[in-house]
Tab-separated table of C-alpha atoms in Angstrom:
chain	number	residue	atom	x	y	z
A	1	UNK	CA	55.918	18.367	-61.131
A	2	UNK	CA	57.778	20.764	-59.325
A	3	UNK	CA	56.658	24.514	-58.862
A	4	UNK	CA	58.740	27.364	-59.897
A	5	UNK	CA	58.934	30.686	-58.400
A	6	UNK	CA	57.079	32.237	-61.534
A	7	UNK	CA	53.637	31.009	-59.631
A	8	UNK	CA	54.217	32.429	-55.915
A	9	UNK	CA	52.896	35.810	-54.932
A	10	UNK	CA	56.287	36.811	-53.938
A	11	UNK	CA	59.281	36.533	-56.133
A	12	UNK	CA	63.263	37.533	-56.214
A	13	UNK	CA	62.872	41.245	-57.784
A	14	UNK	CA	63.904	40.071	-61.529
A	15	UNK	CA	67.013	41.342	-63.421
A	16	UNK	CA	66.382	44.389	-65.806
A	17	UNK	CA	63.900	47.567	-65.157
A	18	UNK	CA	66.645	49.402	-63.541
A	19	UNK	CA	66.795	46.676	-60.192
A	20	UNK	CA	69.437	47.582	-57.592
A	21	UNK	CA	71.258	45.503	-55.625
A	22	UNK	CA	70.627	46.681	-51.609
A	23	UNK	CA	73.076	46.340	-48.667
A	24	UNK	CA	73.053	42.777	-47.323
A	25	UNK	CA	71.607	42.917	-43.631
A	26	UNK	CA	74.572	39.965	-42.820
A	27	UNK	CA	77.613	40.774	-44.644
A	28	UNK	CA	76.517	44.724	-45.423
A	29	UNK	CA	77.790	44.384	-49.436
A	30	UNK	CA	75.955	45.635	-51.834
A	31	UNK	CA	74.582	42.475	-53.229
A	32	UNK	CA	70.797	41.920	-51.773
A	33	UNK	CA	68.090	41.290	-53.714
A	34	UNK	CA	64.326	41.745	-52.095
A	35	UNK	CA	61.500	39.536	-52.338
A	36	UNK	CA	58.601	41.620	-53.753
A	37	UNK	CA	54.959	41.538	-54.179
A	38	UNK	CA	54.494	40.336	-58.029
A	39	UNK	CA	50.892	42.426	-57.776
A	40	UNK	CA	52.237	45.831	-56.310
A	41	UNK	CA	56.386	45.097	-56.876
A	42	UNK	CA	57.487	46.391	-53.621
A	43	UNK	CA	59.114	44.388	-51.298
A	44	UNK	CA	58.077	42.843	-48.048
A	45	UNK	CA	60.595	44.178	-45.827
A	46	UNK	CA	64.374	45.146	-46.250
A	47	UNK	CA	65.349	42.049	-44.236
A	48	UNK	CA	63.303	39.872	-46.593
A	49	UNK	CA	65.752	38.448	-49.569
A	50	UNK	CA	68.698	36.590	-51.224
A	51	UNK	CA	72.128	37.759	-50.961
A	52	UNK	CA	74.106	37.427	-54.225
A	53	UNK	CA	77.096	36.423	-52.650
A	54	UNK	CA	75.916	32.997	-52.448
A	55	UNK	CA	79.262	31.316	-51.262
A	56	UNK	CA	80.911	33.798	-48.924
A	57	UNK	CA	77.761	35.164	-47.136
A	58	UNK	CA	74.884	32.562	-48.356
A	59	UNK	CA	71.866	35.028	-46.520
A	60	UNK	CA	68.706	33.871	-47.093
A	61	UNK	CA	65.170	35.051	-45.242
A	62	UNK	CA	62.000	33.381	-47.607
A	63	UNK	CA	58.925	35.027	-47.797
A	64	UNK	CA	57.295	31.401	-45.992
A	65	UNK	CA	59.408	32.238	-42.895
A	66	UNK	CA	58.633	35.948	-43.080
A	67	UNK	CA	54.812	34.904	-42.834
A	68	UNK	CA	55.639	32.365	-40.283
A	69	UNK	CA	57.435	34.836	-38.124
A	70	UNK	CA	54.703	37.517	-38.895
A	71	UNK	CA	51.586	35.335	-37.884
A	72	UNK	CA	53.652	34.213	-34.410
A	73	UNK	CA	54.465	37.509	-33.391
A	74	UNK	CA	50.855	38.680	-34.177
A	75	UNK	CA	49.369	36.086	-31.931
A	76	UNK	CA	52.040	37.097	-29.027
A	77	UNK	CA	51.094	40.827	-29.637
A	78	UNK	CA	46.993	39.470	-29.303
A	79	UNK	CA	47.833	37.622	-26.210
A	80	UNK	CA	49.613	40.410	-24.629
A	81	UNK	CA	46.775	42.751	-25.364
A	82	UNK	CA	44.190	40.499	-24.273
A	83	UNK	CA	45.978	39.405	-20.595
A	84	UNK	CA	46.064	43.511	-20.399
A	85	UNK	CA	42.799	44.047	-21.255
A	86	UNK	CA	41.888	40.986	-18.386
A	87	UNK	CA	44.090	43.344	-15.524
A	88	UNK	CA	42.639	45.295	-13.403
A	89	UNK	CA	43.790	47.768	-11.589
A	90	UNK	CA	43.732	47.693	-7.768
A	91	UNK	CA	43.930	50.518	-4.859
A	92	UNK	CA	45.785	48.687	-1.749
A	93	UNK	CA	43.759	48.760	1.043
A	94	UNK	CA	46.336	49.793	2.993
A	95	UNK	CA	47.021	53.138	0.945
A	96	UNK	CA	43.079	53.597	1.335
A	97	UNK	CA	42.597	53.341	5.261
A	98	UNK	CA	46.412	55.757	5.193
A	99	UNK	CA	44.958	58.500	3.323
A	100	UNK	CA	40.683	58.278	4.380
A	101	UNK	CA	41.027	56.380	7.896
A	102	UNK	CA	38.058	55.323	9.534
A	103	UNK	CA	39.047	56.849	12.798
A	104	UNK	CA	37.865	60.036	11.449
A	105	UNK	CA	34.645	61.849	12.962
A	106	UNK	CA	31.773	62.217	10.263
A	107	UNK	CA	31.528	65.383	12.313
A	108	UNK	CA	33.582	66.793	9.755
A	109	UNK	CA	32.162	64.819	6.520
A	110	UNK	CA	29.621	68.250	4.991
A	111	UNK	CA	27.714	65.479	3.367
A	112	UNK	CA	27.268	63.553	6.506
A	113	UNK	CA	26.305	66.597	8.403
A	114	UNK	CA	23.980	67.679	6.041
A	115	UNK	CA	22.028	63.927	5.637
A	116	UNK	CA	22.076	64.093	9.615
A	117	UNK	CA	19.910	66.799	9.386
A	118	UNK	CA	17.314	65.518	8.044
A	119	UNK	CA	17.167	61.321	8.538
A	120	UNK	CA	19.253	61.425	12.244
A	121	UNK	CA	22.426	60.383	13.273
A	122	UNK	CA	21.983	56.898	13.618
A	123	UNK	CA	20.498	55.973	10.342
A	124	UNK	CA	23.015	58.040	8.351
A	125	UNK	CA	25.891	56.252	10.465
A	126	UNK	CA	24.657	52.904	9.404
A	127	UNK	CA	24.203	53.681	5.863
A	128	UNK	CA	27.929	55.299	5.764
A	129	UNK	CA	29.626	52.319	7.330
A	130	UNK	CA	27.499	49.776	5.187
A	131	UNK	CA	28.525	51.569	1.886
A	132	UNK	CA	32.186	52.535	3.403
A	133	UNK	CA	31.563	55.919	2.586
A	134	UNK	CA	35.004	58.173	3.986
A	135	UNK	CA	36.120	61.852	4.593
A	136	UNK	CA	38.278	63.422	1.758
A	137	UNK	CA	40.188	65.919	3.387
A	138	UNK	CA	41.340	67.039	-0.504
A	139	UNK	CA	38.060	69.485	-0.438
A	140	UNK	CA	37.541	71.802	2.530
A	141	UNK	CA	34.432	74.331	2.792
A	142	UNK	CA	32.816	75.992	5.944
A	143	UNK	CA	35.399	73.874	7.979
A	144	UNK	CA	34.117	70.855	6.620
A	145	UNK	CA	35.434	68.417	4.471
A	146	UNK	CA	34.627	66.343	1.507
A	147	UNK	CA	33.385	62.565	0.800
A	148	UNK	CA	35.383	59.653	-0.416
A	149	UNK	CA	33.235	56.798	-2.083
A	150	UNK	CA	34.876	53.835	-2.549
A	151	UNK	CA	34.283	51.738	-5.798
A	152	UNK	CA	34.541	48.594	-4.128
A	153	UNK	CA	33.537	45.356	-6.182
A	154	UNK	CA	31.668	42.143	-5.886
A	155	UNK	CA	35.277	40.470	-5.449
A	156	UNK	CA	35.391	43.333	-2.392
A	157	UNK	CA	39.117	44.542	-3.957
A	158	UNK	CA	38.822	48.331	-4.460
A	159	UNK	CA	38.794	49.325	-7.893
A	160	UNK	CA	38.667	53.641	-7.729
A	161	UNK	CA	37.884	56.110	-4.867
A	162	UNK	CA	35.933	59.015	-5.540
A	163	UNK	CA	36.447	62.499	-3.901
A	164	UNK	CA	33.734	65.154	-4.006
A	165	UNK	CA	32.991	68.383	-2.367
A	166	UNK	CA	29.114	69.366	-0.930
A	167	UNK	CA	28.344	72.081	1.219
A	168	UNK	CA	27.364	70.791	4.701
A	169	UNK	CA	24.176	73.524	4.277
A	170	UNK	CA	22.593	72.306	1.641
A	171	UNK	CA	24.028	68.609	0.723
A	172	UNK	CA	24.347	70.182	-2.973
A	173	UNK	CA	27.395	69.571	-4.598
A	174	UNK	CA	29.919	72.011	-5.043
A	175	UNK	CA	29.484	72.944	-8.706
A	176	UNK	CA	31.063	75.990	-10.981
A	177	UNK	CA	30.608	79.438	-9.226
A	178	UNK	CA	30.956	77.852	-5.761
A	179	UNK	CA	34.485	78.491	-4.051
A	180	UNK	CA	35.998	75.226	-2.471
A	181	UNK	CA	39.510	75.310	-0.865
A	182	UNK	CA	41.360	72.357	-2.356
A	183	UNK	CA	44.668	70.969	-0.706
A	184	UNK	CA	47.740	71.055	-1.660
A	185	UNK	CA	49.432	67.245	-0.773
A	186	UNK	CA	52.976	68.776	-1.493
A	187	UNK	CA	52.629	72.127	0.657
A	188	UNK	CA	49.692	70.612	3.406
A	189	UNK	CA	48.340	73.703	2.545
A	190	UNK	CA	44.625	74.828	1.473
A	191	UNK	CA	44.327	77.071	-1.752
A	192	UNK	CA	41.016	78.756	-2.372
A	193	UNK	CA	40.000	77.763	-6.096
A	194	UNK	CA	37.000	77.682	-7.915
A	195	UNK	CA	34.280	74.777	-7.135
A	196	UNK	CA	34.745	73.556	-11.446
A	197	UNK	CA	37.042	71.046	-10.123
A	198	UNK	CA	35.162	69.480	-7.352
A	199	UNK	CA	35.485	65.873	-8.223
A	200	UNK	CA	38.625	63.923	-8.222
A	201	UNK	CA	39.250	59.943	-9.028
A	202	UNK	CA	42.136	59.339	-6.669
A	203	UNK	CA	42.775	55.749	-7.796
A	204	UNK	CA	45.991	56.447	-9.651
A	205	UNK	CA	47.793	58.853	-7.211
A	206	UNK	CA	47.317	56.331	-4.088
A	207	UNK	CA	48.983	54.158	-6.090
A	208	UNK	CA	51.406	56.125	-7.888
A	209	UNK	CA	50.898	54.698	-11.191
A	210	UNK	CA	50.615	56.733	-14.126
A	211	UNK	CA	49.499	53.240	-16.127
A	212	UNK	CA	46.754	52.829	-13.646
A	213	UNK	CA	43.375	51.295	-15.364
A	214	UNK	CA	40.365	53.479	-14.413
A	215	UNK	CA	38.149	50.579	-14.034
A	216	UNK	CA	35.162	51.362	-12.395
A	217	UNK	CA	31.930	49.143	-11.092
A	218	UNK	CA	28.682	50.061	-9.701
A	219	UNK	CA	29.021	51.854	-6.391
A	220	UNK	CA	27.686	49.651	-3.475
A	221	UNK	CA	28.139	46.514	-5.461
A	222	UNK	CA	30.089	44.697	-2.776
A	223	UNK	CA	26.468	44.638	-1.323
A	224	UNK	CA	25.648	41.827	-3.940
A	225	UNK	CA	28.660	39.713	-2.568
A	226	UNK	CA	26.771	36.620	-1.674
A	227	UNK	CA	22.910	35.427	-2.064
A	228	UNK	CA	21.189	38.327	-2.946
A	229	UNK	CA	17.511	38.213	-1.686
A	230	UNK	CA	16.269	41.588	-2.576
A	231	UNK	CA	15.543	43.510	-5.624
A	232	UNK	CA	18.167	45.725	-7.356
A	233	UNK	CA	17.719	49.456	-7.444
A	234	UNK	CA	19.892	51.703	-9.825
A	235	UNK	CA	20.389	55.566	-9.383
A	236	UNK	CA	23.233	57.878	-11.157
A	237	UNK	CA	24.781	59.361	-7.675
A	238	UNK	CA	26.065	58.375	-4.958
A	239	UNK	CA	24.664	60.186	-2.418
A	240	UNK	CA	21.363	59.287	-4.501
A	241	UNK	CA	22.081	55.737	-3.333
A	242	UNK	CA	22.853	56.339	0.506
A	243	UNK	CA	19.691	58.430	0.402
A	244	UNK	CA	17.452	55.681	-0.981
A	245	UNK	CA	18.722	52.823	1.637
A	246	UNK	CA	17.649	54.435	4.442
A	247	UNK	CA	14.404	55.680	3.094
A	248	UNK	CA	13.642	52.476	1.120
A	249	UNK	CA	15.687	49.690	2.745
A	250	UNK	CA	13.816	46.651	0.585
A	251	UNK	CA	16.249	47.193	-2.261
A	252	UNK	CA	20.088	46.449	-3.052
A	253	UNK	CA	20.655	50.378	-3.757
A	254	UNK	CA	23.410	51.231	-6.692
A	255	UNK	CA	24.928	54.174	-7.959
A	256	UNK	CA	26.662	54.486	-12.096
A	257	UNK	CA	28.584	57.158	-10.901
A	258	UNK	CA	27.486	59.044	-13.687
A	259	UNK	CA	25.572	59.175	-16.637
A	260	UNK	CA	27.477	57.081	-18.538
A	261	UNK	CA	29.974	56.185	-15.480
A	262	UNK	CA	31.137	53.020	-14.805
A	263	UNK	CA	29.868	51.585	-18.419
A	264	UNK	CA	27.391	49.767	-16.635
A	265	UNK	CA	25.686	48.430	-19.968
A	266	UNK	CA	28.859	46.859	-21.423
A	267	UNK	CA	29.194	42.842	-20.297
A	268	UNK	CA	31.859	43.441	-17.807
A	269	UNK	CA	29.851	45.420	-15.684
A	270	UNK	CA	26.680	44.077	-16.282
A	271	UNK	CA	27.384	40.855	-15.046
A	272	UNK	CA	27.410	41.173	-11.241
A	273	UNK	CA	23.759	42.426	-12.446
A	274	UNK	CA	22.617	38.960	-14.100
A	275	UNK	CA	24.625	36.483	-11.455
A	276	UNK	CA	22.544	37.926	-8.604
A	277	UNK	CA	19.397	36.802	-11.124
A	278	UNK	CA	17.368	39.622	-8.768
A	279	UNK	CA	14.467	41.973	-10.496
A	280	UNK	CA	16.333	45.363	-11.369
A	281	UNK	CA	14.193	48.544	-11.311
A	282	UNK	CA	16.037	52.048	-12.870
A	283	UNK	CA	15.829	55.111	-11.012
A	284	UNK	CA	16.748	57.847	-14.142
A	285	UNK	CA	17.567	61.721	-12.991
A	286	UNK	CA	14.878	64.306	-14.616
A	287	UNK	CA	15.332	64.371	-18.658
A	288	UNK	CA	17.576	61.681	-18.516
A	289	UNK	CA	14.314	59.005	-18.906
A	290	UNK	CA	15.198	58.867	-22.612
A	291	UNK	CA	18.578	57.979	-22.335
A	292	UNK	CA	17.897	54.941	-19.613
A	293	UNK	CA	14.477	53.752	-21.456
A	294	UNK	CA	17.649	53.104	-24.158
A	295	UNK	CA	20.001	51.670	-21.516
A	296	UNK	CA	17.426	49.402	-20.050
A	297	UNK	CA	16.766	47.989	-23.733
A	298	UNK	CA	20.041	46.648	-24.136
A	299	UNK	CA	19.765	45.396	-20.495
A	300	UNK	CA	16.550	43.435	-21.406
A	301	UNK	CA	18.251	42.078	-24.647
A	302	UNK	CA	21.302	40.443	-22.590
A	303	UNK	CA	18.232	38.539	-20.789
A	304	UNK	CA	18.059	40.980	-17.245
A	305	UNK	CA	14.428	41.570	-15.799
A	306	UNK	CA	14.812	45.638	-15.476
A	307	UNK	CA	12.042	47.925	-15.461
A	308	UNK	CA	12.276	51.668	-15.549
A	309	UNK	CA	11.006	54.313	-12.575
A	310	UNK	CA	9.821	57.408	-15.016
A	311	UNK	CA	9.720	59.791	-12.338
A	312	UNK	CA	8.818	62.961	-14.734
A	313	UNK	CA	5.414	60.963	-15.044
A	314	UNK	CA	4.906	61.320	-11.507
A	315	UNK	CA	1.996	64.027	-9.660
A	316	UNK	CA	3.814	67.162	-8.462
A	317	UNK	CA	6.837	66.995	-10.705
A	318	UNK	CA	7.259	70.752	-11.675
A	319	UNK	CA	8.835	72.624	-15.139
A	320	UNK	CA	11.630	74.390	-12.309
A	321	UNK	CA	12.046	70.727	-11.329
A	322	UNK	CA	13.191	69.156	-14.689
A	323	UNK	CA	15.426	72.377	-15.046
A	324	UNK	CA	17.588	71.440	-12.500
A	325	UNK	CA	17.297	67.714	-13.045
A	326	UNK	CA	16.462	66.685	-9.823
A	327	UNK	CA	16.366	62.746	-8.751
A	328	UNK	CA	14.509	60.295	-6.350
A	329	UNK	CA	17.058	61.509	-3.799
A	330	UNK	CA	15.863	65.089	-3.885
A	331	UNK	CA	11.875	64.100	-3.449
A	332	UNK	CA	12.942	61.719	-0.886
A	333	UNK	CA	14.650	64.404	1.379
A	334	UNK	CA	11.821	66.544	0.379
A	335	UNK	CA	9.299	63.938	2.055
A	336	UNK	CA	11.147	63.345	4.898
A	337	UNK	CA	11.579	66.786	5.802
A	338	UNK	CA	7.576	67.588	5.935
A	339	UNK	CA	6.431	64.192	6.894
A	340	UNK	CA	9.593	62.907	9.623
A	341	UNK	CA	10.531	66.708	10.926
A	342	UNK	CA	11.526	64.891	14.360
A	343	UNK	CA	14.145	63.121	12.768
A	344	UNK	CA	16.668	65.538	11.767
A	345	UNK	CA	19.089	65.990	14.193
A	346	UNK	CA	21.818	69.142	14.429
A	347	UNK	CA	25.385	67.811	14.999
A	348	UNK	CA	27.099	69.287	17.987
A	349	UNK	CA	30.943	69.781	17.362
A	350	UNK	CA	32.565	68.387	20.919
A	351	UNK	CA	34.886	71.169	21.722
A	352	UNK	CA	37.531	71.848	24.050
A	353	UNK	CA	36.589	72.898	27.850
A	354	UNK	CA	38.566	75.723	29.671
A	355	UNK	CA	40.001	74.698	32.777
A	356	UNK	CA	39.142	76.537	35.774
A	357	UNK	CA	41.535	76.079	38.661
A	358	UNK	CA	41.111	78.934	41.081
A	359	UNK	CA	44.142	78.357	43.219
A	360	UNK	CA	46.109	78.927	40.218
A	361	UNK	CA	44.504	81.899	38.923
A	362	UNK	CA	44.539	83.704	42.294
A	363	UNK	CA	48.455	83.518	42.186
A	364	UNK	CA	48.397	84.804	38.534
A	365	UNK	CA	46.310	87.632	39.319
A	366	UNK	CA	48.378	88.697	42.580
A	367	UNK	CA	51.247	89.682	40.419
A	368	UNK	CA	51.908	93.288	39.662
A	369	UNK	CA	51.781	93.999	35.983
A	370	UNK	CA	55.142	94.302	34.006
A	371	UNK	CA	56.355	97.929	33.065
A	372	UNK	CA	58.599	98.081	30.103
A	373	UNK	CA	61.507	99.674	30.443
A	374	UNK	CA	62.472	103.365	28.891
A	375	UNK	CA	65.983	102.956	29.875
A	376	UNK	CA	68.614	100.535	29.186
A	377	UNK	CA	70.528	99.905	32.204
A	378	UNK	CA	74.263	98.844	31.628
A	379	UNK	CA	76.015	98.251	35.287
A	380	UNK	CA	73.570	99.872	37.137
A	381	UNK	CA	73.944	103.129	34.836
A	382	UNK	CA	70.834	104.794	33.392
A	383	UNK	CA	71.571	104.508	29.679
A	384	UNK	CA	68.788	106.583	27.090
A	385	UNK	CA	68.310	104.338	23.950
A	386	UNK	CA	68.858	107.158	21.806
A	387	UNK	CA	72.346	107.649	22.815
A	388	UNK	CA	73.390	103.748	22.205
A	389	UNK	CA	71.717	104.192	18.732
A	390	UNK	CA	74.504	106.976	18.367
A	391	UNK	CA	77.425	104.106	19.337
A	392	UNK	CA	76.376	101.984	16.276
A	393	UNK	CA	77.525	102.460	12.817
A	394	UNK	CA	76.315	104.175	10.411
A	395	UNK	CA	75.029	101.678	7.795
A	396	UNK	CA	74.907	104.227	5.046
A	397	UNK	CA	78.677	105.165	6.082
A	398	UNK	CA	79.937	101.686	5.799
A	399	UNK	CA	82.428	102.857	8.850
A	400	UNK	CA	82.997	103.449	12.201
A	401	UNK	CA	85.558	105.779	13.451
A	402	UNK	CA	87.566	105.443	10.252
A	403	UNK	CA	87.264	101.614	9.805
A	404	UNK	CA	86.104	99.727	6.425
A	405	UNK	CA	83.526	97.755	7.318
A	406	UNK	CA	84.043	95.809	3.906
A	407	UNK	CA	87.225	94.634	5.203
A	408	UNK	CA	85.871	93.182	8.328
A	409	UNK	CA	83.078	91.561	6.611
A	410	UNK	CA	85.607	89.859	4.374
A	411	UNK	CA	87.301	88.171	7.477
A	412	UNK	CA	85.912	84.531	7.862
């Protein structure tokens, strides 16, 4: 038995109940008839119908192929997203090493300088060159400069850099309040500004792409590039992390960047975590316990041995303490300081010498010091200043001895 078109979904819009005809999207004559929804009675699309003028045009676009079309292009558009959703975005190496070369003295990083005084030069050094920590020359403060962290991943490509700005007195970072002169790349010029914008993701100005993907991974996680044999420390900051690999060098030290960061509880990131199948202990800020014990929970459920660190528990943790939300880093510098006071170390700037050549100097000094003149001496004739003054025209005039000036000046 064959169907009719009474039983589809879809159906030619019927005769009657005031139908119109609509222009033809092949011949343009008014002679198209949509296919409609029998439930709602509006049509698919204006492309999808029957032209009347069966013979001379013969148009003809069934709902089956509309469907057909519909589900292929949906499957293209899926793919497409998917395959974007898979690319990452990349900073060149090149474009890194341009703008934060390694040639450059830590003598001028504030957050090196800082760390130096307290652990030593050496140990700092090796910590900065293990986590390829650079010198942003974006910030500038007390004639030192910034630190660039480089998000580098397991895969060693660089997925972000991170600019900050710290005072090279106190290692803080400068926050809101705190003035920070911030360069200008178009003038080469420093502007004073306020210290609210004192952290700066540089990823998609290296590149110059406005579509780049501000995928970011666990700071220091090229470090698990390899067999990992240690156990797997987490911390929120960056300089949190330098500061815990030279005080506690047993663990694989990362930084989230953040609180929330690089999304370091979403699969993606994650991963790198359960391939190096190490123990992973949490290092939470002050009052941010909470928010971690729930972090580490999902953790745990994906099947990762983490513990936490709740260092609020801890003896000698004070109510001014959790104010400011201090973090291992902060005790640890603390320690050192009191119990290691023979390793800080004060950086000496190297700074140009003054020659001394007392040949030369003797000649300089033996001649007589320069007068300047009074007179102006034209052809050995004595000439008073005052009097040539007289000579030249009067601007206000706009003449001299009778002469337009706005004449002359017209003369090319």
């Amino acid at each position: 038995m064959m169907k009719t078109e009474s039983i589809y979904k879809h159906i030619l819009e019927p005769s009657g109940n005031g139908r119109k005809y609509h222009p033809c999207p092949h011949c343009g004559a008014y002679k198209f008839t949509y296919y409609i929804d029998r439930d709602t009675g509006k049509p698919l699309a204006d492309y999808v119908g029957r032209c009347e003028r069966i013979n001379s045009c013969g148009y003809h676009y069934p709902p089956r192929e509309y469907f057909r079309n519909l589900n292929s292009k949906n499957k293209i558009e899926m793919k497409e997203e998917q395959l974007a959703k898979e690319i990452t975005s990349v900073v060149k190496e090149e474009r890194v090493n341009r703008r934060y070369p390694k040639s450059v003295d830590y003598v001028k990083n504030a957050l090196f300088c800082f760390l130096v005084t307290v652990f030593g030069k050496q140990k700092v050094l090796a910590t900065f060159q293990k986590y390829d920590v650079r010198t942003s020359t974006l910030f500038r403060k007390d004639s030192k400069y910034g630190a660039a962290f480089l998000m580098r991943a397991i895969d060693l490509l660089i997925r972000q850099v991170k600019e900050m700005a710290y005072d090279s007195k106190t290692g803080k970072r400068i926050k809101e309040g705190q003035s920070v002169f911030l360069l200008d790349y178009n003038t080469r010029s420093y502007q004073l500004r306020d210290g609210s914008f004192s952290i700066y993701l540089a990823g998609k100005s290296l590149m110059k792409d406005y579509d780049f993907k501000n995928k970011l991974c666990f700071f220091g996680e090229h470090l698990l590039a390899g067999e990992v044999s240690k156990p797997i420390a987490i911390v929120e900051s960056e300089k949190t992390a330098i500061i815990c690999d030279i005080c506690m060098p047993d663990y694989i030290w990362l930084a989230t960047g953040g609180k929330n960061g690089c999304k370091w509880t979403t699969e993606e990131v994650y991963q790198v975590l359960k391939d190096a199948n190490q123990p992973i202990t949490l290092f939470p800020d002050l009052n941010a316990t909470e928010d971690w014990i729930a972090k580490a929970e999902k953790l745990l459920a994906a099947g990762l041995d983490v513990s936490i660190y709740d260092l609020e528990e801890q003896e000698g943790i004070t109510e001014e303490d959790k104010a400011k939300g201090l973090d291992i880093g902060d005790y640890l510098i603390r320690y050192w300081k009191e119990n290691h006071p023979e390793d800080g170390e004060k950086i000496e700037e190297v700074k140009c010498q003054k020659a001394n050549i007392p040949q030369l100097s003797k000649m300089l000094s033996s001649l007589s010091s320069k007068k300047e003149p009074n007179m102006i001496e034209e052809l050995g004739i004595p000439i008073d200043p005052k009097e040539v003054d007289g000579l030249l025209p009067n601007k206000s005039s706009g003449s001299v001895s009778g002469v337009d000036l706005s004449v002359i000046s017209d003369i090319e």
